[in-house]
XYZ file of C-alpha atoms in Angstrom:
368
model
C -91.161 235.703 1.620
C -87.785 235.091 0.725
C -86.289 236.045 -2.406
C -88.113 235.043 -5.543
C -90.047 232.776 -3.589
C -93.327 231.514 -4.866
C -96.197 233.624 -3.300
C -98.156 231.466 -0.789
C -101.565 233.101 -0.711
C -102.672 234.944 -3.868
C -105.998 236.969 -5.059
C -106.778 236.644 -9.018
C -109.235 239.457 -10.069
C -110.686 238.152 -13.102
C -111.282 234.621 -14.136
C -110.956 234.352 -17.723
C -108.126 232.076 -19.841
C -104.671 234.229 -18.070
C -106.597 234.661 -14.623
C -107.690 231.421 -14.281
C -104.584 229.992 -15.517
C -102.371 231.507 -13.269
C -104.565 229.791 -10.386
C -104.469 226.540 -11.895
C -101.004 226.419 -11.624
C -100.410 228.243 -8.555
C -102.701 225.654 -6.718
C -100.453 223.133 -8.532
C -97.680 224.828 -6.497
C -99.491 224.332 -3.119
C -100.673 228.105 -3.196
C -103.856 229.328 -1.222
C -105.423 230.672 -4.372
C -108.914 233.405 -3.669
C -111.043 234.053 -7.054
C -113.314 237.159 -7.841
C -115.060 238.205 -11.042
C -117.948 240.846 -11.743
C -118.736 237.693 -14.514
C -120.583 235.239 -11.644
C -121.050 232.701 -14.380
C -117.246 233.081 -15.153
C -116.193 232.909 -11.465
C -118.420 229.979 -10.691
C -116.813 227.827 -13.209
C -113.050 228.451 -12.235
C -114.330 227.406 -8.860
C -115.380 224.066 -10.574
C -112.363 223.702 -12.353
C -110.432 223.682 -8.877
C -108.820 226.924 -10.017
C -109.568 228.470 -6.245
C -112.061 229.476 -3.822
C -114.418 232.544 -4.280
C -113.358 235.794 -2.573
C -115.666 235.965 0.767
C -117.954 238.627 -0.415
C -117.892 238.045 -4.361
C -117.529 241.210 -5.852
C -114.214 242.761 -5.147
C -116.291 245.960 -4.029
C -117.366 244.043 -1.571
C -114.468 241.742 -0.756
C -113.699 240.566 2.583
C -110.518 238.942 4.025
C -109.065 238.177 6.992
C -104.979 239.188 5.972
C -103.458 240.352 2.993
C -102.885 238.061 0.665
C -98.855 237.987 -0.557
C -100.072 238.765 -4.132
C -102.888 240.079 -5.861
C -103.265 239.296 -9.421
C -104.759 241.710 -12.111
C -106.364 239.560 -14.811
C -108.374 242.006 -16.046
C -108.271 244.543 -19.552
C -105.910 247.132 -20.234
C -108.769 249.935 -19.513
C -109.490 248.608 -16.544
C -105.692 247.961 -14.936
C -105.668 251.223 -12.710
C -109.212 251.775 -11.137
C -109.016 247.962 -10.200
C -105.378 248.467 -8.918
C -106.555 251.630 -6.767
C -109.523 249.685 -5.424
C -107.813 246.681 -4.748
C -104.808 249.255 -2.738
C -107.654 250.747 -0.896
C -109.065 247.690 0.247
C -105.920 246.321 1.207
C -105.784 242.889 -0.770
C -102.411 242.276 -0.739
C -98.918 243.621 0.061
C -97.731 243.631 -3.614
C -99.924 243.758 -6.840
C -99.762 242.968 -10.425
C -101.314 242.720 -13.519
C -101.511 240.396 -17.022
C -102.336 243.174 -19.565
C -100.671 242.947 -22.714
C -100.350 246.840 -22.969
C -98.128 248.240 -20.363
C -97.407 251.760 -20.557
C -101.291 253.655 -20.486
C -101.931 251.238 -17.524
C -99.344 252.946 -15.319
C -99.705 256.333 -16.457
C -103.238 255.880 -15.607
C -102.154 253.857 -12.067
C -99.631 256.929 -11.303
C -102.489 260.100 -12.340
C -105.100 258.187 -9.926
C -102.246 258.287 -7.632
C -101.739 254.412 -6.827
C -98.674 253.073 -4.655
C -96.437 252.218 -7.568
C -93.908 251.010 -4.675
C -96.328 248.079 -4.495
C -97.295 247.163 -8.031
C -94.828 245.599 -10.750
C -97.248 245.677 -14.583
C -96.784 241.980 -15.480
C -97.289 240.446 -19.290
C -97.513 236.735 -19.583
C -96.906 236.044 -22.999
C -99.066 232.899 -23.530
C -102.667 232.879 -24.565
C -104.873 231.279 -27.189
C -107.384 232.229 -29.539
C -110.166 230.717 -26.856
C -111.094 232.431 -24.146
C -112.473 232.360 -21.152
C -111.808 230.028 -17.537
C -113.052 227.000 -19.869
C -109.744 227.537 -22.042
C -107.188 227.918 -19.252
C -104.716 225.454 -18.358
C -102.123 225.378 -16.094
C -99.562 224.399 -18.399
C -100.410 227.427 -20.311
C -96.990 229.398 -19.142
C -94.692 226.718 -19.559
C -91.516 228.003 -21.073
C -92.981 231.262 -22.052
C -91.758 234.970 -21.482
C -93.266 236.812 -18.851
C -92.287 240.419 -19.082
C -92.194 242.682 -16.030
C -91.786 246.180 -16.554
C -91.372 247.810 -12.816
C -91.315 251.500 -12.546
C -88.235 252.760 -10.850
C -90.735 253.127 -7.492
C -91.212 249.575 -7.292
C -89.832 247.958 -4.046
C -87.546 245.304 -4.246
C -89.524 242.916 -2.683
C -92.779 243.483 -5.301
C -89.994 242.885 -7.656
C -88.976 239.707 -5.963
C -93.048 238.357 -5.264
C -93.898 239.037 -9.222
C -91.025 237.162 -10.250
C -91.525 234.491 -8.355
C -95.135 234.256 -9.199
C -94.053 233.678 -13.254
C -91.473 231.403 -12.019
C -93.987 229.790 -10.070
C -96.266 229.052 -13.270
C -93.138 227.878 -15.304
C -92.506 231.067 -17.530
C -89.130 233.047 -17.488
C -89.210 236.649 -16.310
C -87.595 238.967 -18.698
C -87.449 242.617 -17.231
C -88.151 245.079 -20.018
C -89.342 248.737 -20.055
C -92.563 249.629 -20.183
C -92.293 251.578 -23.120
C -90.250 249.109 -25.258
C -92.811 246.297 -24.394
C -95.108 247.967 -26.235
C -93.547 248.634 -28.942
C -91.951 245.453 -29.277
C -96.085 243.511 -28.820
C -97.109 245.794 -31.222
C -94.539 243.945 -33.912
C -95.180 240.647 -32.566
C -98.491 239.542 -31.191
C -101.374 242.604 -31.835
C -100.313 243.706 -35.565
C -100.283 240.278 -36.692
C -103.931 240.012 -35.112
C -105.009 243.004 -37.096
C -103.275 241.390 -40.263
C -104.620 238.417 -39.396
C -108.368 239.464 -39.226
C -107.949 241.438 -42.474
C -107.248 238.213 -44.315
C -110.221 236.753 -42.657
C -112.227 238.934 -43.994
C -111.726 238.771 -47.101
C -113.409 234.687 -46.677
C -116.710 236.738 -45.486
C -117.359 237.120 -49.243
C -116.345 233.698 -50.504
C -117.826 231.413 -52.494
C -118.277 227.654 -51.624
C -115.469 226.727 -54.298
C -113.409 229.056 -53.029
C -113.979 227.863 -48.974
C -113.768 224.114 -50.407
C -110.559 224.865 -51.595
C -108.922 226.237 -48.614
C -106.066 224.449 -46.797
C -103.250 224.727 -43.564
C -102.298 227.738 -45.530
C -105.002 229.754 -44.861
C -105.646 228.164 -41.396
C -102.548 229.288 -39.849
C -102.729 232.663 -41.459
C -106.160 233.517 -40.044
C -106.017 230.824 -36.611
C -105.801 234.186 -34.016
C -108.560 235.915 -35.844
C -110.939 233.822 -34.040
C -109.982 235.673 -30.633
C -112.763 237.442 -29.036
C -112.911 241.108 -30.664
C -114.155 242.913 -27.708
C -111.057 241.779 -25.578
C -108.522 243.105 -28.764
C -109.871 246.311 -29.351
C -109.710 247.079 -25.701
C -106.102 245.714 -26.373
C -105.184 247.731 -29.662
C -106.633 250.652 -28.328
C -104.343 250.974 -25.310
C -101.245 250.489 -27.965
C -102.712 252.324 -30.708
C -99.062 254.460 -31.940
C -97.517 251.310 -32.226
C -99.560 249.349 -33.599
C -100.445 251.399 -36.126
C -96.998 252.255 -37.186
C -96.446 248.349 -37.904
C -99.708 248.459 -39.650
C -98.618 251.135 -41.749
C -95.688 249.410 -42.815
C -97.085 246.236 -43.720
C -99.932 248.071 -46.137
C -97.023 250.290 -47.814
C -95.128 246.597 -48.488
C -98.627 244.700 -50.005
C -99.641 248.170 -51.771
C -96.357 248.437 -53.174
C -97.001 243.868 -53.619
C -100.319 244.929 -55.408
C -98.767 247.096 -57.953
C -95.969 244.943 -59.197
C -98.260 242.096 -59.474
C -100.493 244.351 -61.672
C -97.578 245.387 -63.930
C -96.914 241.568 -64.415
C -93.123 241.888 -65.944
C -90.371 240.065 -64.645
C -88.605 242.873 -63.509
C -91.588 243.270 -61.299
C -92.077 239.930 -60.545
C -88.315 239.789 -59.380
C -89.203 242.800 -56.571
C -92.477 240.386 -55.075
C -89.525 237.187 -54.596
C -87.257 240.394 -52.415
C -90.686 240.659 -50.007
C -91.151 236.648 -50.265
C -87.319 236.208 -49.659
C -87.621 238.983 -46.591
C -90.284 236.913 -45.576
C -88.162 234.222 -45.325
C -85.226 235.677 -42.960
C -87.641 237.274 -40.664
C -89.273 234.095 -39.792
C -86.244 231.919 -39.625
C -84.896 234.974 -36.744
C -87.851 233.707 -34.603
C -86.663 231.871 -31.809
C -87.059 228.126 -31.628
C -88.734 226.406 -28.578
C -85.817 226.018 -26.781
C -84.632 229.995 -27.694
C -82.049 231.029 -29.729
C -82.104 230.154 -34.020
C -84.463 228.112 -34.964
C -83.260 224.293 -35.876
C -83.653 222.820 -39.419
C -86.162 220.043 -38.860
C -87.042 217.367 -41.165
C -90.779 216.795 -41.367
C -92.389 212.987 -41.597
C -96.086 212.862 -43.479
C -97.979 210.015 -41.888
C -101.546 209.193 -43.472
C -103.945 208.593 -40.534
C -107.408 207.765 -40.235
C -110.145 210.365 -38.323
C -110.537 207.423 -35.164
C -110.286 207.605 -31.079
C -106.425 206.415 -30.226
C -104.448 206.904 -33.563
C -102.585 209.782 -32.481
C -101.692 208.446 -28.963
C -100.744 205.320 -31.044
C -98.406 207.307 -33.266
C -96.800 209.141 -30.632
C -96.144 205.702 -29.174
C -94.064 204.317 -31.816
C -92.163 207.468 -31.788
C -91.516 206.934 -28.235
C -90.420 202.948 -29.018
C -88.116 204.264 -31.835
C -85.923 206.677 -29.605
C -87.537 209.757 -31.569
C -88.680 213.470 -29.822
C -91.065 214.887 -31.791
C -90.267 218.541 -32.005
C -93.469 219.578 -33.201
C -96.789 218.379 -35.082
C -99.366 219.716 -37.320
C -102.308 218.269 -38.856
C -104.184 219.403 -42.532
C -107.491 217.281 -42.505
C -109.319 216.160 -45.626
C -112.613 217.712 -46.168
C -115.140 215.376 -47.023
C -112.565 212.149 -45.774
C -112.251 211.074 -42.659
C -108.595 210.772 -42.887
C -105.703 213.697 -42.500
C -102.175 214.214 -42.973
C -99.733 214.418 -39.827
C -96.762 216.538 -40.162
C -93.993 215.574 -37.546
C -91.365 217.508 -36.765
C -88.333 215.856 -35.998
C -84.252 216.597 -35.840
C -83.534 215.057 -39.398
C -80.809 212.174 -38.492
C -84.137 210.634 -36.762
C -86.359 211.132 -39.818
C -85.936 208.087 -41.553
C -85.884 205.533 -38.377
C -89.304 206.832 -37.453
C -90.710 206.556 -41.100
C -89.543 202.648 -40.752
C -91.203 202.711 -37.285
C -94.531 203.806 -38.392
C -94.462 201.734 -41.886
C -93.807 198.697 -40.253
C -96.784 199.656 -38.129
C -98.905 199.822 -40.907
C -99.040 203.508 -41.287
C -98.921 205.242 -44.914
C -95.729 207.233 -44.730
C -95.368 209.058 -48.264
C -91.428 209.358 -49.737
């Protein structure tokens, strides 16, 4: 292949949401795409969903194939990275491998002690995902925009180098080349301790009363969204980053312990140490990069009162479109009980007010 090229024939092991995903959009590319999954049920519906063609043979034990394909994709858990790389390297899948875990460096210690050509394998991390799983939930839009982190070892040929990054360029993501080590470290602080946080709050609503459920908003929706992600997949996940994760962990309880107790004193001189965590709070989301990287941009937001019907979003996003306005982002806080909600739209703020005319002359409730 030449440089960075796309790979032209590729081999997913594993057809859940990243696995299947990856084929989606390689077949989007023009890509001769084989699928294989010890899940049957899992493998038959990515076939449906035009994701590929099975693996003649099924089972990757017993795959057969005519060449090598140019790349064999890993979609498979952290656990189970190196005895499927070694099988698949036996076998002779491909001429360069990688994988989608989002731990990277127990994978390749494991991959290196069972003695696996590290020459041919790059450890790949697509950082894209949702709280769904399974080939049902994949998309091939999925990586669009996103970081894709490759951490070769120093073994790692050039071209493996070149086939794996051209395989996330392929699916839309950048490639950011990162050590192994420092990945984990750094996915620890920003994706699988804020899972563990996550399900701790969400927890806590196991024991709730129906007042207390009927009173719950966005608030609580956003903080606990990722806690519906399928446990077996994260503790295979926290597992393999255990050190890290639990020395973000350990921080976060010493800040709410040390929360707890000034909220039990109840002075102001207490109170006044809570607003420093609330105000920290503050400047560590705003260093979160925007969608388009770098600080994130002030928006101004526009409330529109909609009714629960077929069309009135695509209707909204319409007049946006007819008054010259992007919408940045969009959320949505429904009314239990009422089949209405509140849309929240994003927007840079010179255009706020021209598409709050837009949608009130449309009939729309636009509050302020």
């Amino acid at each position: 292949m030449d440089e960075d090229a796309a790979p032209r024939r590729i081999i997913v092991v594993g057809t859940g949401l990243i696995g299947t995903s990856i084929a989606l959009a390689m077949r989007e590319r023009g890509a001769e795409v084989l699928l294989t999954d010890r899940d049957a049920a899992a493998l038959r519906l990515a076939v449906e969903l035009g994701a590929g063609d099975a693996l003649p043979g099924g089972a990757l034990s017993d795959g057969v194939h005519a060449e090598p394909a140019d790349l064999a994709v890993l979609a498979v858990p952290p656990a189970a990275v190196a005895v499927t790389l070694l099988d698949a390297q036996k076998r002779g899948l491909a001429t360069a491998y990688t994988d989608v875990a989002s731990v990277k460096a127990l994978p390749l210690q494991q991959a290196a002690d069972l003695g696996c050509d590290l020459t041919a394998f790059v450890a790949g991390h697509p950082l894209a995902g949702s709280e769904r799983s399974g080939p049902s939930a994949a998309r091939a839009d999925l990586f669009l925009g996103r970081p894709w982190a490759l951490c070769a070892t120093p073994d790692a040929a050039p071209e493996t180098v070149a086939a794996v990054r051209g395989l996330a360029r392929a699916c839309g993501a950048m490639p950011v080349e990162v050590d192994a080590a420092e990945h984990d470290r750094a996915v620890a602080l920003v994706s699988h301790a804020p899972h563990v946080v996550s399900a701790a709050v969400a927890a806590r609503l196991t024991g709730a009363d129906d007042v207390a459920l009927g009173l719950s908003g966005q608030g609580v929706r956003d903080v606990t969204r990722i806690a519906a992600s399928d446990p077996r997949l994260w503790i295979g996940i926290l597992s393999a980053n255990s050190a890290p994760v639990a020395e973000v962990l350990e921080a976060v309880a010493t800040d709410l312990a040390v929360a707890a107790s000034l909220l039990r004193d109840g002075s102001d001189d207490a109170a006044q140490h809570v607003a420093d965590l609330l105000l920290r709070g503050n400047a560590g989301r705003s260093r979160i990069p925007g969608k388009h990287g770098g600080d994130q941009p002030a928006y101004a937001t526009v409330q529109v009162v909609i009714p629960d019907r077929p069309g009135e979003l695509a209707m909204i996003f319409q007049a946006a479109g007819i008054a010259g306005v992007n919408i940045e982002d969009v959320t949505i806080e429904h009314s239990p009980g009422r089949p209405l909600g509140v849309l929240e739209l994003a927007v840079v703020p010179e255009a706020a007010e021209r598409l709050a005319a837009e949608l009130r002359a449309r009939g729309w409730s636009v509050p302020g």
